[in-house]
Short mmCIF file of C-alpha atoms and ligand atoms in Angstrom, two decimals:
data_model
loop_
_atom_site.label_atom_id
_atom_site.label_comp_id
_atom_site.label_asym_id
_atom_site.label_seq_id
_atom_site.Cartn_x
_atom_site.Cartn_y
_atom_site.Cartn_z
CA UNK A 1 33.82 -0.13 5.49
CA UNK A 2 31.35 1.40 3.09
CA UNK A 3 28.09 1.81 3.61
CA UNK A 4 26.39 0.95 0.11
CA UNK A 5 28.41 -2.47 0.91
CA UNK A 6 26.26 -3.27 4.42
CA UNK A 7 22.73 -2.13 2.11
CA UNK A 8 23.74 -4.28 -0.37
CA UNK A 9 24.13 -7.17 1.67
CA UNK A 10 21.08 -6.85 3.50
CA UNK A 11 19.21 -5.87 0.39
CA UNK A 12 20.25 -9.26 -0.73
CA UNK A 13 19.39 -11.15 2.42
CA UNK A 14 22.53 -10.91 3.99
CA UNK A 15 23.83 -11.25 8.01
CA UNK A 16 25.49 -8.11 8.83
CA UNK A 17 28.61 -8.77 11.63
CA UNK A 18 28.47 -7.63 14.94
CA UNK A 19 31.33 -4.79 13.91
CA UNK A 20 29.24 -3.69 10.65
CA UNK A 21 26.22 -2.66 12.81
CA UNK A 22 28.32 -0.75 15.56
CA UNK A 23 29.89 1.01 12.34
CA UNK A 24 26.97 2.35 11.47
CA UNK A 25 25.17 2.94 14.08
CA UNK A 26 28.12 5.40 14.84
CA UNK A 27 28.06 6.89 11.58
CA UNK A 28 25.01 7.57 11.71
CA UNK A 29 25.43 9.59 14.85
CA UNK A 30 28.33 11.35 14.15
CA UNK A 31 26.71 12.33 10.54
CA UNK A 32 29.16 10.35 8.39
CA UNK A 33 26.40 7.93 7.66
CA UNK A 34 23.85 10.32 5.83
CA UNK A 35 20.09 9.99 6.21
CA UNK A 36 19.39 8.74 2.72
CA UNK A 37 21.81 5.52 3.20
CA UNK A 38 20.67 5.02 6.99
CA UNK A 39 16.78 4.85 5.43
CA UNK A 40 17.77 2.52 2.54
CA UNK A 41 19.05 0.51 5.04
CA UNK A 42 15.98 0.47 7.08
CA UNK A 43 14.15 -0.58 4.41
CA UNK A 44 16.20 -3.20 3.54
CA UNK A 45 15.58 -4.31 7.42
CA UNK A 46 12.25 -3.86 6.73
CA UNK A 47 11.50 -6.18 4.17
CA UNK A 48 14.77 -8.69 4.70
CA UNK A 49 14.45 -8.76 8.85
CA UNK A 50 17.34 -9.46 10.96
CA UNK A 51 18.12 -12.58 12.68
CA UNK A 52 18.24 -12.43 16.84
CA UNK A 53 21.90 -12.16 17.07
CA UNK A 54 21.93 -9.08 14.55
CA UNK A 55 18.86 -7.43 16.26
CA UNK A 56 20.73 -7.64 19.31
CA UNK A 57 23.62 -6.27 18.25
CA UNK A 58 21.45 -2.77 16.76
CA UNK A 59 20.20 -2.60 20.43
CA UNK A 60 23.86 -2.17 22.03
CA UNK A 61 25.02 -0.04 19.73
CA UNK A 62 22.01 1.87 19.56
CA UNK A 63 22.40 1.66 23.71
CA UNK A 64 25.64 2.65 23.57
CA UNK A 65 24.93 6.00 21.47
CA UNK A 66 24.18 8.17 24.36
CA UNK A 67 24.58 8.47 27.98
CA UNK A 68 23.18 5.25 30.29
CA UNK A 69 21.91 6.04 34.15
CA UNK A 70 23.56 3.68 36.42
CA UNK A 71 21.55 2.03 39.13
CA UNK A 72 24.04 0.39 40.97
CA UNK A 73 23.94 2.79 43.48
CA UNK A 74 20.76 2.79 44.74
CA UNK A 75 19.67 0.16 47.08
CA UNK A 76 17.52 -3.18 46.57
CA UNK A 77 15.98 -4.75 43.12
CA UNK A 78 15.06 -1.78 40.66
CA UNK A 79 12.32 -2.44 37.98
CA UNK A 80 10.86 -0.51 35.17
CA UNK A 81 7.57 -1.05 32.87
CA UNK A 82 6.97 -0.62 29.08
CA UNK A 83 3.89 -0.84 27.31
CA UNK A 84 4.25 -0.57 23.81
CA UNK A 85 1.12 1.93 23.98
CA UNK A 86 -2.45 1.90 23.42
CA UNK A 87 -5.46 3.91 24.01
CA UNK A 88 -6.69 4.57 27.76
CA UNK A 89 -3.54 2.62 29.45
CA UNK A 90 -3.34 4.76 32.61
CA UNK A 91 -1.35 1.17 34.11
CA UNK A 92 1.84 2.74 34.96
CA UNK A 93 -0.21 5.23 37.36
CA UNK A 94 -1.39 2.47 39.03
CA UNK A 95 1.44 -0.44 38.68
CA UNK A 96 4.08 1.97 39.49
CA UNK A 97 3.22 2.87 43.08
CA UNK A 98 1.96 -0.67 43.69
CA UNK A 99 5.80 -1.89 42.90
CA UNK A 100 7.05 0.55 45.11
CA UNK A 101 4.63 0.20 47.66
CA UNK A 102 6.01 -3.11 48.08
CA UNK A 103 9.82 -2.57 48.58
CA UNK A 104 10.46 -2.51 44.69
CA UNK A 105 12.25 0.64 43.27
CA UNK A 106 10.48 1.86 40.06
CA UNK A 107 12.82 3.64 37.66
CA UNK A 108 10.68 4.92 34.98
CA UNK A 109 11.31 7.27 31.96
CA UNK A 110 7.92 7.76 30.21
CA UNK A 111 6.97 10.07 26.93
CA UNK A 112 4.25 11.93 26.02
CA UNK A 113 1.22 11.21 23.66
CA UNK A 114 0.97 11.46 20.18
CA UNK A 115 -1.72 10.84 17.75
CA UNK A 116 -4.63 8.52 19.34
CA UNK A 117 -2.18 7.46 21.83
CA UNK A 118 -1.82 8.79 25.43
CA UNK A 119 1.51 9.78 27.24
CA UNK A 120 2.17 9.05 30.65
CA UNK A 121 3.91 12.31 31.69
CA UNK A 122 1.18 14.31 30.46
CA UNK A 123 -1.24 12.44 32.32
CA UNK A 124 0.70 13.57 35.70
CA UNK A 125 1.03 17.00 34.86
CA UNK A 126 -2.87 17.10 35.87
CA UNK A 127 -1.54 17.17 39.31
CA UNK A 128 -0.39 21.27 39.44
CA UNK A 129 2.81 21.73 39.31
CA UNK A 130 4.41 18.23 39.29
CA UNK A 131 7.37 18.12 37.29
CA UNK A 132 9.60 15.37 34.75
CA UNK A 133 12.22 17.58 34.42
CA UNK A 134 14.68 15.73 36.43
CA UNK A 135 18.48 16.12 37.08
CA UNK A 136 19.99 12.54 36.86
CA UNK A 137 21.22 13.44 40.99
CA UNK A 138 17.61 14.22 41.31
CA UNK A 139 16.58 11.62 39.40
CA UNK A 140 18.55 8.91 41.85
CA UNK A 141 17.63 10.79 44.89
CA UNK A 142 14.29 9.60 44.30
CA UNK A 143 14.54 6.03 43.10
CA UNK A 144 16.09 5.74 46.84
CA UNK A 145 14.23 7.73 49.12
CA UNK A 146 10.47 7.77 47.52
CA UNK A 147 10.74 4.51 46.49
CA UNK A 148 9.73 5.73 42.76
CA UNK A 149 10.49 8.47 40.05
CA UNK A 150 8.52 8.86 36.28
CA UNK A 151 10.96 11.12 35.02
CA UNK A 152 10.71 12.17 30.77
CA UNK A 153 13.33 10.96 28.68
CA UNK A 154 16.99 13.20 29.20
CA UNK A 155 18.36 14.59 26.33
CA UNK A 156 21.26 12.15 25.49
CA UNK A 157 19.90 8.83 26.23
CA UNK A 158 20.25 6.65 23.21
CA UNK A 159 20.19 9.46 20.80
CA UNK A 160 20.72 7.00 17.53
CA UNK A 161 17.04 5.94 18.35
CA UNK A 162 15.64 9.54 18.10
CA UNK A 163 17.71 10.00 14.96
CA UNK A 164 16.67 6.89 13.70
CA UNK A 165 12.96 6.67 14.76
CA UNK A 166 12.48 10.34 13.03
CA UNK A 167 13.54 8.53 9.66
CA UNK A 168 11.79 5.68 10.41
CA UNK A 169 8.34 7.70 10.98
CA UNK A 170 9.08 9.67 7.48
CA UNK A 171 10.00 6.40 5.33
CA UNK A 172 7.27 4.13 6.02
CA UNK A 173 9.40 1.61 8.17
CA UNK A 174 8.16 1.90 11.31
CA UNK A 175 6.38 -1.28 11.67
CA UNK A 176 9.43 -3.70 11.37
CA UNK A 177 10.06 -5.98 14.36
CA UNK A 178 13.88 -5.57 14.91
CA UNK A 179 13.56 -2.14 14.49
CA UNK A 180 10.56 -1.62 16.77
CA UNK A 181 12.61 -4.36 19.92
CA UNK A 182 15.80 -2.67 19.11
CA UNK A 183 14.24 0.70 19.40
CA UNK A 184 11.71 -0.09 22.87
CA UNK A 185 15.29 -2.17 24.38
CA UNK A 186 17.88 0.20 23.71
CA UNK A 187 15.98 2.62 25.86
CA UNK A 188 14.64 0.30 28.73
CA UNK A 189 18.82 -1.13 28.82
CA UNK A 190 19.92 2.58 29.09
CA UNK A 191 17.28 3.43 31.96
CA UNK A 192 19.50 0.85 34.50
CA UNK A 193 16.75 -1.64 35.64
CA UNK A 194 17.31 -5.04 36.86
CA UNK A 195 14.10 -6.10 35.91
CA UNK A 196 12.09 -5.02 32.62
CA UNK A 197 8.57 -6.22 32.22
CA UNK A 198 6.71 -5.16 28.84
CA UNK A 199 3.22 -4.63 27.94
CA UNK A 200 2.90 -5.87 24.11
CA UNK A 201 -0.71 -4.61 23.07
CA UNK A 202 -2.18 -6.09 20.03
CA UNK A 203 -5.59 -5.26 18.42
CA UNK A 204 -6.88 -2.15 16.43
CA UNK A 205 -5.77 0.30 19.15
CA UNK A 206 -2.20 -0.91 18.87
CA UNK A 207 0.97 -1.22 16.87
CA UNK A 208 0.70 -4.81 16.42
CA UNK A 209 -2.69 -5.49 15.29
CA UNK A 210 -2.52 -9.33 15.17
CA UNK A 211 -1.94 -11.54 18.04
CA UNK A 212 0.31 -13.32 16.10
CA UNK A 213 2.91 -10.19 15.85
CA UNK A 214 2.63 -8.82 19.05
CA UNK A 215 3.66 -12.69 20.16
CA UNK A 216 6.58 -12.22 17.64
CA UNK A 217 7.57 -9.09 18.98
CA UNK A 218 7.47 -10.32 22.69
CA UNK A 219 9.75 -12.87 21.68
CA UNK A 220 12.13 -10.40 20.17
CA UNK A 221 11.94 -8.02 23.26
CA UNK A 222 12.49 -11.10 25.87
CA UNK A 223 15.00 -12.27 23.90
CA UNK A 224 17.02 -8.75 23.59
CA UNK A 225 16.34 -8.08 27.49
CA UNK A 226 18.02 -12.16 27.99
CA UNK A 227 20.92 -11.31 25.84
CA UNK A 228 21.45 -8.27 27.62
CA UNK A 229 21.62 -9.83 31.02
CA UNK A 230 18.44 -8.56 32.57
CA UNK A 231 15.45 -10.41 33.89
CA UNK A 232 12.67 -9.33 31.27
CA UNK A 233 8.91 -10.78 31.09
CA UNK A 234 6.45 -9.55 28.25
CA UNK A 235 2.93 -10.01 28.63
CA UNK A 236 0.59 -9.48 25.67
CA UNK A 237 -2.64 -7.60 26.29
CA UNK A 238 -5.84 -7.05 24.28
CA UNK A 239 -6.19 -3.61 22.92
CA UNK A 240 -9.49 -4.36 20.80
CA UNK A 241 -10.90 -1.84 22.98
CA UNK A 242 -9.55 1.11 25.38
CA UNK A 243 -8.19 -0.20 28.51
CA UNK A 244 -10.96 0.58 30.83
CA UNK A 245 -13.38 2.88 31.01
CA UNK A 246 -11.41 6.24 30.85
CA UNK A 247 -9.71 8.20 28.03
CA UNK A 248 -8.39 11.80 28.50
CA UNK A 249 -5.73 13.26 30.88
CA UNK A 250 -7.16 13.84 34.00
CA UNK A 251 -9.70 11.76 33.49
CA UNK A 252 -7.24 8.77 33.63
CA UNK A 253 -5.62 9.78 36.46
CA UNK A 254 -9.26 9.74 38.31
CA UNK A 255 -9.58 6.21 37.27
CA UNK A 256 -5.75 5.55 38.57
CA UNK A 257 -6.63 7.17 41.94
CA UNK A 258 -10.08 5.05 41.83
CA UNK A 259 -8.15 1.83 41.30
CA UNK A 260 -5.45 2.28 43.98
CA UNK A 261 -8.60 3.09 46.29
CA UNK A 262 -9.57 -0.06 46.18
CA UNK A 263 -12.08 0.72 43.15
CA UNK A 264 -10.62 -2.65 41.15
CA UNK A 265 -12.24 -2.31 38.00
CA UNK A 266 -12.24 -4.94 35.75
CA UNK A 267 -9.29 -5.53 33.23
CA UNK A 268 -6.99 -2.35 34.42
CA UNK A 269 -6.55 -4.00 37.63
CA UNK A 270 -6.15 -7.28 36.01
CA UNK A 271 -2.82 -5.92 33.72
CA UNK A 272 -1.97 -4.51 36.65
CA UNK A 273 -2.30 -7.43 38.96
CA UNK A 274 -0.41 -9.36 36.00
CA UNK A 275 2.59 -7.34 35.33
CA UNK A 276 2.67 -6.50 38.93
CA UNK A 277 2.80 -10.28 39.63
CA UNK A 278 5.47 -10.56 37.02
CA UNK A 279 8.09 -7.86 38.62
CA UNK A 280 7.32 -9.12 42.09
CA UNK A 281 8.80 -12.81 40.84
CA UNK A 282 11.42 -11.81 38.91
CA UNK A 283 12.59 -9.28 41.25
CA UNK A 284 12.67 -12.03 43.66
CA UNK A 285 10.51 -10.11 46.34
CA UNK A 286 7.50 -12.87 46.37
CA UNK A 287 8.43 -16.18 46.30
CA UNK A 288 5.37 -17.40 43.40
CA UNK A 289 2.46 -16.09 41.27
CA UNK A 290 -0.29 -16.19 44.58
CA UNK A 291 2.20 -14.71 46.86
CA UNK A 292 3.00 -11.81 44.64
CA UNK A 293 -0.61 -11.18 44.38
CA UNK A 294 -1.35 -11.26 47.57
CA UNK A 295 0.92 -8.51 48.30
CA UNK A 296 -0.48 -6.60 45.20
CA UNK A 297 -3.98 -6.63 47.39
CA UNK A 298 -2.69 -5.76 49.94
CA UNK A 299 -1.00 -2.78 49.21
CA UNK A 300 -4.55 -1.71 47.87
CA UNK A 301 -6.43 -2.20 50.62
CA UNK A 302 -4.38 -0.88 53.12
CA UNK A 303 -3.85 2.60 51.20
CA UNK A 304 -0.46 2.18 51.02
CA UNK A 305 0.40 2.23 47.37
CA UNK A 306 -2.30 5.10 46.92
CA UNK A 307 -0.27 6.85 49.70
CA UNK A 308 2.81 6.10 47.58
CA UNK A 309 1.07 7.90 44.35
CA UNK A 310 0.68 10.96 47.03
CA UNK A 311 4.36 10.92 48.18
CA UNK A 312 5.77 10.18 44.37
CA UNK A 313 3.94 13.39 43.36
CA UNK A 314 5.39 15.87 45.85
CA UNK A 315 8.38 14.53 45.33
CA UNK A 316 8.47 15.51 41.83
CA UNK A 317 6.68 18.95 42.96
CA UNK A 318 3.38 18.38 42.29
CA UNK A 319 0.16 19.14 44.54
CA UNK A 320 -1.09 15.37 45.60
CA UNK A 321 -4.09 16.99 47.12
CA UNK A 322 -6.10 14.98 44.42
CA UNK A 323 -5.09 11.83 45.37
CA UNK A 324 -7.01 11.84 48.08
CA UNK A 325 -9.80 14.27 46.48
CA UNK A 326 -9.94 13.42 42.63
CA UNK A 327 -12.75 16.65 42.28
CA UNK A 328 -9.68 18.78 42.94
CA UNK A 329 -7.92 17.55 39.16
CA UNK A 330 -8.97 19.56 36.21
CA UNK A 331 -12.52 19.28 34.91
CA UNK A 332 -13.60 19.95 31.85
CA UNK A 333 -16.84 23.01 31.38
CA UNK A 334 -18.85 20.48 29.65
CA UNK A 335 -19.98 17.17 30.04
CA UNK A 336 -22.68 15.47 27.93
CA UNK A 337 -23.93 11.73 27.53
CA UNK A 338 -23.69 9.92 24.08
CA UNK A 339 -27.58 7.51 23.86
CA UNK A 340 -27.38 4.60 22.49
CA UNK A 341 -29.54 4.66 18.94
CA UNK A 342 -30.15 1.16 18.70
CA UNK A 343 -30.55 -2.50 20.93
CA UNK A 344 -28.68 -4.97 21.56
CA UNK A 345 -25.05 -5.32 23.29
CA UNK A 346 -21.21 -4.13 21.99
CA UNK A 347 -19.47 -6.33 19.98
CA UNK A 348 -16.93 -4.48 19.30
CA UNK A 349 -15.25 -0.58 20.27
CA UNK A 350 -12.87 0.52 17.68
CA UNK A 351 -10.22 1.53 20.10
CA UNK A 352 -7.96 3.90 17.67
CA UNK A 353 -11.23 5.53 17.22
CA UNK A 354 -12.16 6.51 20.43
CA UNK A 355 -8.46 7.77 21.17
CA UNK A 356 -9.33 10.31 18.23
CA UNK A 357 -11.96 11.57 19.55
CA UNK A 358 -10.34 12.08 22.93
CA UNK A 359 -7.70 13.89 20.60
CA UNK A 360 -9.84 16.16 18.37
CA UNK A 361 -11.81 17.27 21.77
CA UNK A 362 -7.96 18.94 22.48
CA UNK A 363 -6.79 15.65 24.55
CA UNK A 364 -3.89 14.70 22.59
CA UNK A 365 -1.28 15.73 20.09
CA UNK A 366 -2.25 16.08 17.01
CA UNK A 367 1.25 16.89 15.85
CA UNK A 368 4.81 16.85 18.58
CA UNK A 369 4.01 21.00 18.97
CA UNK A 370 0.82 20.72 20.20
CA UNK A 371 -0.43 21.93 23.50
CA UNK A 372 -3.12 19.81 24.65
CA UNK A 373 -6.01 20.15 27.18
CA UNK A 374 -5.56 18.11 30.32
CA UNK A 375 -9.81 18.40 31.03
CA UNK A 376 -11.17 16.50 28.33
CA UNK A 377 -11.94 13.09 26.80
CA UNK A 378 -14.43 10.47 27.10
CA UNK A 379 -15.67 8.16 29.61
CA UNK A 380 -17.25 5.09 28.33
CA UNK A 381 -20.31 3.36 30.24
CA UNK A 382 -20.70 0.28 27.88
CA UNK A 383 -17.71 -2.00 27.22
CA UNK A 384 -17.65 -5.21 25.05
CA UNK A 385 -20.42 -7.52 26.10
CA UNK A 386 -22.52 -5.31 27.66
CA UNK A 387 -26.29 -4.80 26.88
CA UNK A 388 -27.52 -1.62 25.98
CA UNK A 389 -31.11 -0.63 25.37
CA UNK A 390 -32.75 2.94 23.14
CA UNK A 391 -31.68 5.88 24.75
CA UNK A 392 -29.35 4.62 27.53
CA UNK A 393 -25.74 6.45 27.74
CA UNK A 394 -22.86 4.68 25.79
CA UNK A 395 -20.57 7.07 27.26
CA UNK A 396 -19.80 10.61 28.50
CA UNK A 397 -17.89 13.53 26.70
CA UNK A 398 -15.76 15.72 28.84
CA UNK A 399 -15.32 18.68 26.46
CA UNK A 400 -13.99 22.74 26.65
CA UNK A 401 -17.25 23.51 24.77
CA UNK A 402 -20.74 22.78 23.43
CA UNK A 403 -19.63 22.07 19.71
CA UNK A 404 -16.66 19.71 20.02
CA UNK A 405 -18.90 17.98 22.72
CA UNK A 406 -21.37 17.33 20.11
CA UNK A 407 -19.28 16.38 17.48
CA UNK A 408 -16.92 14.37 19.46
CA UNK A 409 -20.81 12.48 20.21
CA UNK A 410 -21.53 11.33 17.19
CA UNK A 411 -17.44 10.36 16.70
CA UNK A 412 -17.77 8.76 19.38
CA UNK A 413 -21.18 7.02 18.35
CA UNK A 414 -19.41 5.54 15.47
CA UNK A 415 -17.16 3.75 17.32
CA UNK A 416 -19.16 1.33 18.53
CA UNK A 417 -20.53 -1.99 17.09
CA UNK A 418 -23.74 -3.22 18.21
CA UNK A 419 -25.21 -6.86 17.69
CA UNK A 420 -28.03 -8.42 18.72
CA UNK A 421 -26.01 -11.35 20.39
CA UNK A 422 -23.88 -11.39 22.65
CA UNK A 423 -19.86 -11.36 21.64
CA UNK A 424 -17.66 -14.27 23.26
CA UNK A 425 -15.03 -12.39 25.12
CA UNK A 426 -11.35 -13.13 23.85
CA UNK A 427 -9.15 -13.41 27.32
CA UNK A 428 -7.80 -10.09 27.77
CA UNK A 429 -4.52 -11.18 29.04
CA UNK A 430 -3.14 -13.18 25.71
CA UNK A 431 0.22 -14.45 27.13
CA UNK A 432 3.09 -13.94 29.35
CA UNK A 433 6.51 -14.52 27.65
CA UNK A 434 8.75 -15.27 30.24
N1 URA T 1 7.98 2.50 20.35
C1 URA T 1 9.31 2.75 20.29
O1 URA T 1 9.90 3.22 21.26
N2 URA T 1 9.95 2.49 19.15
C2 URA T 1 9.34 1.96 18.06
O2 URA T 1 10.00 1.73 17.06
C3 URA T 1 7.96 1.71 18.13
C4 URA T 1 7.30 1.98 19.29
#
């Protein structure tokens, strides 16, 4: 087989065979297929697609790249979440013990943030000394006796994505549908779940901006998860504006702990509810849509999934103190409020924005090396809909210092959209792809 042949085809519109795309996927790994033919042939994805048999096939062979964990010996129904990552999504620090706290082993691998986006694993390291560094015995240990583990990706685990996603983010084809399902599935497949449920964002915070791609790219992810043989639901969520009302580290996890203390605020506990809901069927623990959300309040209200948060985080050697004391998490020096310079109410929060600011105030990654500051970030009073008035706080800057406060203010200012009516609301949750 020659590679120029496969570009070619593709180039020209052509269906590559099952035993083409496990060729090079394993060239490409072992170095025989060089970088410059692996990102012509991206491109060629890029602009020709692939066809749901073909996008399949890239996500086994990508899966099969690199070492899989194996499940099969811990006990009961395991599940793991995606979201496909937006600005202020703290959900997995609230779904996750929720699962668990009712009978459903989470196995989660999370990464960390880059750019306006947030990572879950940095998130937890607010709690002092807690720890993703797993060992796969480790690893299981915990799936069975906690009940949970967020561990960060290991080393080998589908290593043709890494390869391939680091071309990908240098040759403009990043935002290409097979590429971005085979990509998200080849890692969920190797992580060992039963069950796979997906949060597809769309809006300006997202990858997908339209509704009408993020739909497409549920489809694709559903489809992969089908073909694979696991039970997979995607539910598509608004990401017009952060998801709540927190952005920043620690902040974050406040508003995690504040939800799983019964807190329920607004349309984080809704996703969670949602996708919570969604597991809880599929998994086969709650027997329809009311029942599963029945449990989901229940867990809540009788402390039990907060408890879980505590136990999850000593387990992985962190101080859980917080969880039941969120003034004990990191705090950033200073904290200022942002007034609101004119009437009327929000029409619209430029989510990508706001996850900048929360960056450039030392909250996120800039670029992969650097080291980011778990204090600060923003916490926004007004959301879409909401009035404001001259004067009144927007939001409030958590910042190491007086200067990036004050800049990160009027960043922060610029964000918003104010009209003098008030917005319809779009639903938040968009559609569940089942
Ligand atoms: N997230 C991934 O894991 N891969 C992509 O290609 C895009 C988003």
């Amino acid at each position: 087989m020659q590679m120029n042949d496969l570009i070619v085809k593709k180039r020209d519109g052509g269906e590559l065979t099952t035993e083409e795309i496990g060729w090079m996927i394993r060239g490409f790994v072992d170095g025989s297929v060089p970088d410059y033919q692996m990102s012509a042939m991206a491109m060629a994805i890029y602009f020709r697609g692939m066809n749901r048999r073909e996008t399949l096939d890239l996500t086994l062979a990508m899966l099969h790249s690199g070492e899989t964990i194996d499940l099969s010996g811990v006990s009961g129904v395991k599940a793991d979440k995606h979201s496909t990552g937006g600005v202020g999504d703290k959900t997995s620090l609230v779904l996750v013990p929720m699962m668990a706290a009712c009978g459903v082993k989470m196995a989660k691998m999370s990464g960390r943030g880059l750019g306006h986006t947030g990572g879950t694993i940095d998130k937890l390291e607010s709690f002092s000394g807690f720890s993703t560094a797993l060992t796969l015995e480790q690893f299981y240990e915990n799936v069975e006796h906690v009940g949970m583990v967020i561990a960060g990706q290991t080393a080998n685990l589908v290593p043709a994505d890494k390869k391939l996603y680091a071309l990908r983010d240098v040759t403009g084809t990043v935002p290409s549908i097979p590429l971005i399902a085979s990509s998200i599935m080849s890692k969920k497949l190797a992580a060992g779940a039963d069950v796979i449920v997906l949060d597809v964002k769309c809006g300006g915070g997202s990858f997908m901006k339209t509704e009408a791609d993020a739909r497409a790219l549920a489809d694709e992810l559903v489809a992969i998860g089908k073909g694979a043989g696991k039970q997979t639901v995607a539910v598509i969520t608004d990401m017009d504006e952060p998801l709540g009302l927190a952005v920043g580290n620690a902040l974050e996890v406040r508003e995690a702990i504040d939800a799983l203390s019964g807190a329920r605020p607004g349309e984080l506990m809704e996703l969670c509810d949602t996708l919570g809901a969604c597991i809880l069927t599929a998994a086969g623990v709650a027997e329809s849509d009311e029942a599963a959300r029945a449990m989901l309040e229940r867990v809540v209200a009788d402390g039990s999934a907060r408890d879980m948060l505590a136990k999850f985080v000593a387990a992985q050697g962190g101080d859980p103190a917080p969880v039941y004391d969120p003034s004990l998490l990191p705090t950033a020096p200073v904290q200022i409020e942002v007034p609101a310079e004119q009437e009327g109410y929000v029409n619209h929060i430029d989510a990508g924005g706001v996850g900048m600011v929360s960056m450039h105030l030392g909250g996120g990654r800039a670029t992969k090396e650097s080291e980011i500051d778990l204090r600060v970030g923003v916490v926004l009073h007004k959301k879409v809909g909401d009035s404001i008035k001259v004067g009144e706080s927007i939001a409030q800057i958590h910042a190491a210092d007086e200067a990036s406060a004050a800049k990160a203010a009027e960043a922060l200012k610029a964000c918003y959209t104010i009209a003098a009516e008030k917005p319809e609301r779009a639903p938040f949750i968009k559609g569940i792809v089942r």
